[in-house]
Amino acid sequence: MECGPAVLTVSSSYLGVDGHVGRTPLVRLRHFSEATGCEILGKAEFMNPGGSVKDRAALGIILDAEKSGALAPGATIVEGTAGNTGIGLTVIGHARGYRSVIVIPETQSPEKISLLRTLGAEVLTVAEKPYSDPGNYNHIARRLAEENRWYWANQFDNLANRQAHFLTTGPEIWEQTNGTIDAFVAAVGTGGTLAGTALALKEKNPLVAAVCADPYGAAMWSWFTLGNPSVNDGDSHAEGIGQSRLTRNLEGLTVDEAYRIPDQEAISAIHQLLREEGLFLGLSSGINIAGAVRYAREHGPGKTIVTILCDSGAKYLSKIYDRKWLEQEGLDPDLRLVS
Ligand code: PMP
C-alpha cells in the first residue's frame, strides 16, 4: 500500500498552530472568588500556542498585513517587544512562512530572550530607554524596517492589535459567561487587550465595567483618573505592562475604574495561586488578579469579574519564582492576597 504523500496540496479541516490562537478556557480562581463573594474568572491566555495573550495580537497583525498586501510571502517581520509579541510573531510567522527580527530591552527576563532565539527569531537586545529617546526599542525596530524594507508590526499603534481582541477575546468572554459579566480587568502594555475586549463587551452591554490595573511607575492610572498621563512614583518588576503614553490602541477608551497595584500584591496573588490552585503565572497576571480582587471588594459581593492570565511563570523562573531574587527585592511570596 502506498503511504507517501500522493497529493501534497490536499485540503484538510485540521488546522496548524496559527488556527489555534484563542478560544482559551475561563478558569475560576476559587480562593479569590470565595473570599470576596464574587466570581473571579481568569482567561487562560498562557494556553495559546506561543504561551501568551499576545498571540492574538500577533495573528491579528499578520492577517491584517497579508490582507492589505503589506506582508509578502517569505517576508521579514520586525518588532520591538518585551518578548511575548515577539514570541507570537515568530511562532505564528513560522506557521505562515515569515521570518522575524525581534528588538527587546536587555532588562527583560533571560528566559524570554533565550526562548526567542530557540524559536528561531533573530534577536537584538538593546538598552532600556524611554519612548522619548530615539534609542527606545520601538524606534530601533521602526528604523530597521525602513532601512531593510521589512514589515514593522508596530503593536502599540497598529489597530489590528485591539481589533483582534475586539473580534475574539471580548466575544469569547461574553459567551463563556453567558452574558453575566459585570467587569473586565486588565493591565496595559499596548492597551490592545483592555481596549479591544472592553469595547466589545460594552457593545454587548454598556454596563460592563472596564477596569485598568496599573503597576507602579506607569501612567495609565493617572491618565484614566486625573486625565493626564504622568508617570507615578515607584517601579514594577512586571514585564510587558507599564505604559507611559496614550497609544493609538487606547484612543477612545474610557474606563470605569483604575487601580494602582504594588508588586507585593501581585506577587502574593501568583504565589498563592501556585500553592493553592495549581496555576503558574507571570507577574502581569498577578497585577490583573489583584485589580480584580480590589474591584470585587469595592463593588461586590455577587459580581462576575473576568481578568486575563497573560502568560506562564515558566518565563520568569530566575526572577519572581526565585526565592533569593525575591528576598533581594524585598518581596514576600508567602504573604497571601486573600485569607
Ligand atoms: N502581560 C504580558 C506578560 C505581556 O507581555 C503583555 C503585552 N506586552 C501584556 C500583559 C499587556 O497586553 P497589551 O499589550 O494587550 O496591553
Short mmCIF file of C-alpha atoms and ligand atoms in Angstrom, two decimals:
data_model
loop_
_atom_site.label_atom_id
_atom_site.label_comp_id
_atom_site.label_asym_id
_atom_site.label_seq_id
_atom_site.Cartn_x
_atom_site.Cartn_y
_atom_site.Cartn_z
CA MET A 1 0.00 0.00 0.00
CA GLU A 2 1.21 3.46 -0.97
CA CYS A 3 1.65 5.69 2.11
CA GLY A 4 3.72 8.53 0.65
CA PRO A 5 2.25 11.99 0.11
CA ALA A 6 0.46 11.40 -3.20
CA VAL A 7 -1.15 14.85 -3.13
CA LEU A 8 0.72 17.48 -1.14
CA THR A 9 -1.93 20.14 -1.50
CA VAL A 10 -4.74 18.06 -0.05
CA SER A 11 -7.12 20.32 1.85
CA SER A 12 -7.93 19.45 5.42
CA SER A 13 -10.29 20.66 8.10
CA TYR A 14 -7.48 20.30 10.65
CA LEU A 15 -5.55 23.49 11.41
CA GLY A 16 -1.92 24.31 12.18
CA VAL A 17 -0.91 26.38 15.23
CA ASP A 18 -1.98 29.60 13.54
CA GLY A 19 -5.50 28.15 13.57
CA HIS A 20 -5.40 27.54 17.31
CA VAL A 21 -4.96 31.01 18.73
CA GLY A 22 -7.68 31.98 21.21
CA ARG A 23 -10.75 30.02 22.38
CA THR A 24 -8.95 29.69 25.73
CA PRO A 25 -10.68 28.37 28.87
CA LEU A 26 -12.10 30.62 31.58
CA VAL A 27 -10.73 29.41 34.91
CA ARG A 28 -12.42 30.05 38.25
CA LEU A 29 -9.98 31.45 40.81
CA ARG A 30 -11.55 29.64 43.74
CA HIS A 31 -9.95 31.29 46.76
CA PHE A 32 -10.34 34.79 45.40
CA SER A 33 -13.95 34.11 44.45
CA GLU A 34 -14.88 32.59 47.79
CA ALA A 35 -13.11 35.27 49.85
CA THR A 36 -14.85 38.12 48.01
CA GLY A 37 -18.27 36.59 47.35
CA CYS A 38 -17.78 37.25 43.62
CA GLU A 39 -16.98 35.03 40.65
CA ILE A 40 -13.38 35.94 39.77
CA LEU A 41 -12.50 34.27 36.47
CA GLY A 42 -9.22 34.20 34.58
CA LYS A 43 -8.97 33.83 30.80
CA ALA A 44 -6.16 31.28 30.39
CA GLU A 45 -4.18 33.08 27.70
CA PHE A 46 -1.00 31.23 28.66
CA MET A 47 -2.56 28.29 26.78
CA ASN A 48 -2.11 29.97 23.39
CA PRO A 49 0.46 28.35 21.03
CA GLY A 50 3.16 30.95 21.84
CA GLY A 51 2.19 30.92 25.50
CA SER A 52 0.65 34.37 25.93
CA VAL A 53 -2.21 36.78 25.29
CA LYS A 54 -0.02 38.41 22.64
CA ASP A 55 -0.58 35.57 20.18
CA ARG A 56 -3.96 37.14 19.43
CA ALA A 57 -2.40 40.49 18.52
CA ALA A 58 0.40 38.79 16.55
CA LEU A 59 -2.08 36.77 14.47
CA GLY A 60 -4.36 39.79 14.00
CA ILE A 61 -1.47 41.97 12.83
CA ILE A 62 -0.18 39.31 10.43
CA LEU A 63 -3.63 38.62 8.91
CA ASP A 64 -4.29 42.34 8.50
CA ALA A 65 -0.91 42.89 6.81
CA GLU A 66 -1.48 39.92 4.49
CA LYS A 67 -4.87 41.34 3.53
CA SER A 68 -3.53 44.83 2.81
CA GLY A 69 -0.58 43.42 0.86
CA ALA A 70 1.96 44.91 3.30
CA LEU A 71 3.30 41.43 4.06
CA ALA A 72 4.54 39.50 1.03
CA PRO A 73 5.17 35.73 1.14
CA GLY A 74 8.50 34.94 2.83
CA ALA A 75 8.88 38.48 4.18
CA THR A 76 10.66 39.52 7.37
CA ILE A 77 8.63 40.88 10.29
CA VAL A 78 10.46 43.20 12.70
CA GLU A 79 9.10 44.27 16.07
CA GLY A 80 10.11 45.97 19.30
CA THR A 81 8.69 43.92 22.16
CA ALA A 82 9.02 42.98 25.81
CA GLY A 83 9.10 39.41 24.48
CA ASN A 84 5.64 37.93 24.19
CA THR A 85 4.62 39.71 20.98
CA GLY A 86 7.96 38.63 19.52
CA ILE A 87 7.30 35.03 20.53
CA GLY A 88 3.81 35.19 18.98
CA LEU A 89 5.06 36.79 15.76
CA THR A 90 7.83 34.19 15.49
CA VAL A 91 5.66 31.12 16.14
CA ILE A 92 2.72 32.26 14.03
CA GLY A 93 5.10 33.78 11.47
CA HIS A 94 6.84 30.44 11.00
CA ALA A 95 3.49 28.73 10.57
CA ARG A 96 2.69 31.18 7.77
CA GLY A 97 6.13 31.37 6.15
CA TYR A 98 7.78 34.52 7.58
CA ARG A 99 10.99 35.19 9.47
CA SER A 100 11.26 37.54 12.43
CA VAL A 101 13.70 40.07 13.81
CA ILE A 102 12.98 40.97 17.43
CA VAL A 103 14.28 44.06 19.27
CA ILE A 104 13.99 43.57 23.03
CA PRO A 105 15.24 45.58 26.04
CA GLU A 106 18.02 43.71 27.84
CA THR A 107 16.11 44.15 31.13
CA GLN A 108 13.54 41.54 30.11
CA SER A 109 13.78 38.04 31.57
CA PRO A 110 16.64 35.89 30.23
CA GLU A 111 14.12 33.05 29.74
CA LYS A 112 12.15 35.08 27.17
CA ILE A 113 15.31 36.18 25.35
CA SER A 114 16.71 32.66 25.04
CA LEU A 115 13.28 31.29 24.15
CA LEU A 116 13.05 33.78 21.27
CA ARG A 117 16.46 32.64 19.98
CA THR A 118 15.49 28.97 20.30
CA LEU A 119 12.29 29.61 18.37
CA GLY A 120 14.38 30.98 15.52
CA ALA A 121 13.96 34.74 15.81
CA GLU A 122 16.93 36.98 15.12
CA VAL A 123 17.20 38.80 18.45
CA LEU A 124 18.69 42.21 19.08
CA THR A 125 18.95 43.13 22.77
CA VAL A 126 19.12 46.86 23.44
CA ALA A 127 19.45 49.15 26.47
CA GLU A 128 16.17 50.13 28.14
CA LYS A 129 15.35 53.71 27.05
CA PRO A 130 12.17 55.80 27.42
CA TYR A 131 9.88 56.28 24.42
CA SER A 132 11.09 59.90 24.07
CA ASP A 133 14.64 58.61 23.39
CA PRO A 134 15.50 57.67 19.77
CA GLY A 135 17.26 54.59 21.21
CA ASN A 136 13.96 53.19 22.53
CA TYR A 137 13.38 49.63 21.24
CA ASN A 138 10.32 50.62 19.22
CA HIS A 139 12.15 53.34 17.32
CA ILE A 140 15.01 50.93 16.59
CA ALA A 141 12.52 48.40 15.16
CA ARG A 142 10.88 51.09 13.01
CA ARG A 143 14.25 52.24 11.64
CA LEU A 144 15.32 48.64 10.90
CA ALA A 145 12.08 48.17 8.94
CA GLU A 146 12.70 51.33 6.93
CA GLU A 147 16.35 50.51 6.21
CA ASN A 148 15.76 46.88 5.22
CA ARG A 149 12.25 47.10 3.73
CA TRP A 150 10.96 44.74 6.40
CA TYR A 151 7.41 44.74 7.76
CA TRP A 152 7.14 46.58 11.11
CA ALA A 153 4.35 45.09 13.24
CA ASN A 154 4.05 48.31 15.32
CA GLN A 155 1.89 46.69 18.01
CA PHE A 156 1.48 49.88 20.07
CA ASP A 157 -0.15 51.95 17.33
CA ASN A 158 -1.39 49.31 14.89
CA LEU A 159 -5.14 48.98 15.47
CA ALA A 160 -5.13 45.40 14.15
CA ASN A 161 -3.91 44.63 17.68
CA ARG A 162 -7.01 45.79 19.53
CA GLN A 163 -9.23 44.64 16.69
CA ALA A 164 -8.05 41.06 17.37
CA HIS A 165 -9.33 41.37 20.95
CA PHE A 166 -12.50 43.10 19.79
CA LEU A 167 -13.24 40.21 17.46
CA THR A 168 -12.11 37.31 19.66
CA THR A 169 -11.34 37.92 23.37
CA GLY A 170 -14.43 40.04 24.04
CA PRO A 171 -16.97 37.78 22.27
CA GLU A 172 -15.41 34.65 23.85
CA ILE A 173 -15.78 36.12 27.36
CA TRP A 174 -19.34 37.22 26.66
CA GLU A 175 -20.23 33.73 25.51
CA GLN A 176 -18.33 31.91 28.29
CA THR A 177 -20.11 33.95 30.99
CA ASN A 178 -23.50 33.71 29.22
CA GLY A 179 -23.56 37.49 29.20
CA THR A 180 -23.39 37.71 33.01
CA ILE A 181 -20.04 39.52 33.16
CA ASP A 182 -20.07 42.69 35.32
CA ALA A 183 -16.45 43.82 34.98
CA PHE A 184 -13.37 43.22 32.85
CA VAL A 185 -9.96 43.95 34.40
CA ALA A 186 -6.66 44.27 32.53
CA ALA A 187 -3.30 45.97 32.76
CA VAL A 188 -1.94 47.97 29.84
CA GLY A 189 1.12 47.28 27.71
CA THR A 190 -0.03 48.37 24.27
CA GLY A 191 -3.61 48.65 25.56
CA GLY A 192 -4.85 46.25 22.87
CA THR A 193 -6.24 43.72 25.35
CA LEU A 194 -8.00 46.24 27.59
CA ALA A 195 -9.40 48.44 24.81
CA GLY A 196 -10.41 45.74 22.32
CA THR A 197 -12.01 43.46 24.90
CA ALA A 198 -13.74 46.23 26.87
CA LEU A 199 -15.12 47.89 23.72
CA ALA A 200 -16.56 44.56 22.54
CA LEU A 201 -18.14 43.82 25.94
CA LYS A 202 -19.58 47.32 26.25
CA GLU A 203 -21.11 46.96 22.81
CA LYS A 204 -22.99 43.91 24.16
CA ASN A 205 -23.87 45.60 27.45
CA PRO A 206 -22.77 49.19 28.22
CA LEU A 207 -22.97 48.43 31.95
CA VAL A 208 -19.99 46.08 31.85
CA ALA A 209 -17.26 47.96 33.74
CA ALA A 210 -13.83 48.39 32.13
CA VAL A 211 -11.16 48.33 34.82
CA CYS A 212 -7.49 49.20 34.41
CA ALA A 213 -4.98 47.61 36.79
CA ASP A 214 -1.78 49.63 36.56
CA PRO A 215 1.63 48.78 38.01
CA TYR A 216 3.65 51.46 39.80
CA GLY A 217 5.91 53.52 37.52
CA ALA A 218 3.26 53.62 34.76
CA ALA A 219 0.96 56.45 33.67
CA MET A 220 -2.36 54.79 32.95
CA TRP A 221 -3.85 55.19 36.43
CA SER A 222 -3.21 58.94 36.29
CA TRP A 223 -4.47 59.16 32.69
CA PHE A 224 -7.75 57.42 33.47
CA THR A 225 -8.40 59.07 36.85
CA LEU A 226 -6.84 62.55 36.50
CA GLY A 227 -6.84 62.96 32.72
CA ASN A 228 -3.10 63.39 32.30
CA PRO A 229 -0.63 60.58 31.67
CA SER A 230 2.03 61.41 34.26
CA VAL A 231 4.33 58.64 35.39
CA ASN A 232 3.73 57.99 39.04
CA ASP A 233 6.32 57.23 41.69
CA GLY A 234 7.86 53.83 42.08
CA ASP A 235 8.57 50.97 39.77
CA SER A 236 7.44 47.43 39.00
CA HIS A 237 9.04 44.14 38.02
CA ALA A 238 6.03 43.19 35.89
CA GLU A 239 7.18 42.71 32.28
CA GLY A 240 5.05 43.57 29.25
CA ILE A 241 2.97 46.22 31.03
CA GLY A 242 3.57 49.73 32.38
CA GLN A 243 2.72 52.29 29.70
CA SER A 244 3.77 55.93 29.82
CA ARG A 245 1.84 57.30 26.83
CA LEU A 246 -1.57 57.12 25.21
CA THR A 247 -1.04 54.58 22.42
CA ARG A 248 -3.36 54.55 19.40
CA ASN A 249 -4.78 51.28 20.70
CA LEU A 250 -6.02 53.15 23.81
CA GLU A 251 -7.65 56.01 21.94
CA GLY A 252 -11.36 56.46 22.62
CA LEU A 253 -11.37 54.08 25.60
CA THR A 254 -12.90 55.26 28.84
CA VAL A 255 -12.61 53.08 31.91
CA ASP A 256 -14.92 52.88 34.89
CA GLU A 257 -12.21 52.20 37.48
CA ALA A 258 -8.42 52.29 37.60
CA TYR A 259 -6.22 50.93 40.36
CA ARG A 260 -2.53 51.16 41.11
CA ILE A 261 -1.24 47.79 42.21
CA PRO A 262 2.01 47.39 44.16
CA ASP A 263 4.21 44.44 43.15
CA GLN A 264 3.77 42.80 46.55
CA GLU A 265 0.03 42.32 45.90
CA ALA A 266 0.76 40.77 42.52
CA ILE A 267 3.46 38.50 43.97
CA SER A 268 1.06 37.43 46.74
CA ALA A 269 -1.61 36.63 44.14
CA ILE A 270 0.53 34.47 41.85
CA HIS A 271 2.32 32.57 44.61
CA GLN A 272 -0.97 31.90 46.40
CA LEU A 273 -2.47 30.64 43.12
CA LEU A 274 0.52 28.37 42.53
CA ARG A 275 0.39 26.85 46.04
CA GLU A 276 -3.35 26.60 46.41
CA GLU A 277 -4.82 26.23 42.92
CA GLY A 278 -2.07 24.87 40.67
CA LEU A 279 -1.91 27.94 38.44
CA PHE A 280 1.57 29.05 37.38
CA LEU A 281 1.54 32.65 36.13
CA GLY A 282 3.70 35.65 35.31
CA LEU A 283 3.60 38.91 37.26
CA SER A 284 1.31 40.87 34.93
CA SER A 285 -1.35 38.22 35.64
CA GLY A 286 -0.81 38.99 39.34
CA ILE A 287 -1.39 42.71 38.72
CA ASN A 288 -4.62 41.81 36.87
CA ILE A 289 -5.85 39.46 39.61
CA ALA A 290 -5.04 41.94 42.38
CA GLY A 291 -7.04 44.52 40.38
CA ALA A 292 -9.96 42.08 40.11
CA VAL A 293 -9.86 41.48 43.88
CA ARG A 294 -9.92 45.25 44.54
CA TYR A 295 -12.92 45.64 42.24
CA ALA A 296 -14.65 42.72 43.99
CA ARG A 297 -14.04 44.28 47.41
CA GLU A 298 -15.32 47.69 46.30
CA HIS A 299 -18.29 46.58 44.20
CA GLY A 300 -19.13 43.06 45.40
CA PRO A 301 -20.44 40.68 46.51
CA GLY A 302 -22.31 39.00 43.69
CA LYS A 303 -20.29 40.33 40.74
CA THR A 304 -18.83 38.30 37.89
CA ILE A 305 -15.37 39.66 37.19
CA VAL A 306 -13.12 38.48 34.35
CA THR A 307 -9.42 39.15 34.02
CA ILE A 308 -6.52 37.94 31.89
CA LEU A 309 -3.98 35.26 32.83
CA CYS A 310 -1.43 36.71 30.39
CA ASP A 311 1.45 34.22 30.43
CA SER A 312 3.11 31.44 32.39
CA GLY A 313 5.52 31.69 35.30
CA ALA A 314 7.97 29.48 33.37
CA LYS A 315 9.21 32.62 31.58
CA TYR A 316 10.30 34.17 34.88
CA LEU A 317 11.87 31.31 36.89
CA SER A 318 15.05 33.32 37.54
CA LYS A 319 13.13 36.29 38.95
CA ILE A 320 9.68 36.14 40.55
CA TYR A 321 9.95 32.40 41.32
CA ASP A 322 13.49 32.62 42.70
CA ARG A 323 13.45 32.99 46.49
CA LYS A 324 16.84 34.73 46.62
CA TRP A 325 15.81 37.25 43.99
CA LEU A 326 12.53 37.91 45.81
CA GLU A 327 14.36 38.45 49.09
CA GLN A 328 16.78 40.90 47.45
CA GLU A 329 13.82 42.86 46.08
CA GLY A 330 12.04 42.87 49.45
CA LEU A 331 9.12 40.81 48.15
CA ASP A 332 7.49 38.07 50.24
CA PRO A 333 5.98 35.14 48.28
CA ASP A 334 4.43 33.65 51.42
CA LEU A 335 2.04 36.53 52.05
CA ARG A 336 -1.43 35.57 50.82
CA LEU A 337 -3.60 38.07 48.93
CA VAL A 338 -6.80 36.75 50.47
CA SER A 339 -7.16 34.54 53.52
N1 PMP B 1 1.17 40.83 30.14
C1 PMP B 1 2.23 40.41 29.46
C2 PMP B 1 3.11 39.35 30.06
C3 PMP B 1 2.54 40.97 28.22
O1 PMP B 1 3.63 40.56 27.53
C4 PMP B 1 1.70 41.98 27.69
C5 PMP B 1 1.99 42.61 26.36
N2 PMP B 1 3.11 43.41 26.27
C6 PMP B 1 0.60 42.41 28.45
C7 PMP B 1 0.36 41.79 29.66
C8 PMP B 1 -0.29 43.55 28.02
O2 PMP B 1 -1.06 43.34 26.90
P1 PMP B 1 -1.44 44.51 25.91
O3 PMP B 1 -0.22 44.83 25.07
O4 PMP B 1 -2.55 43.98 25.09
O5 PMP B 1 -1.83 45.72 26.71
#
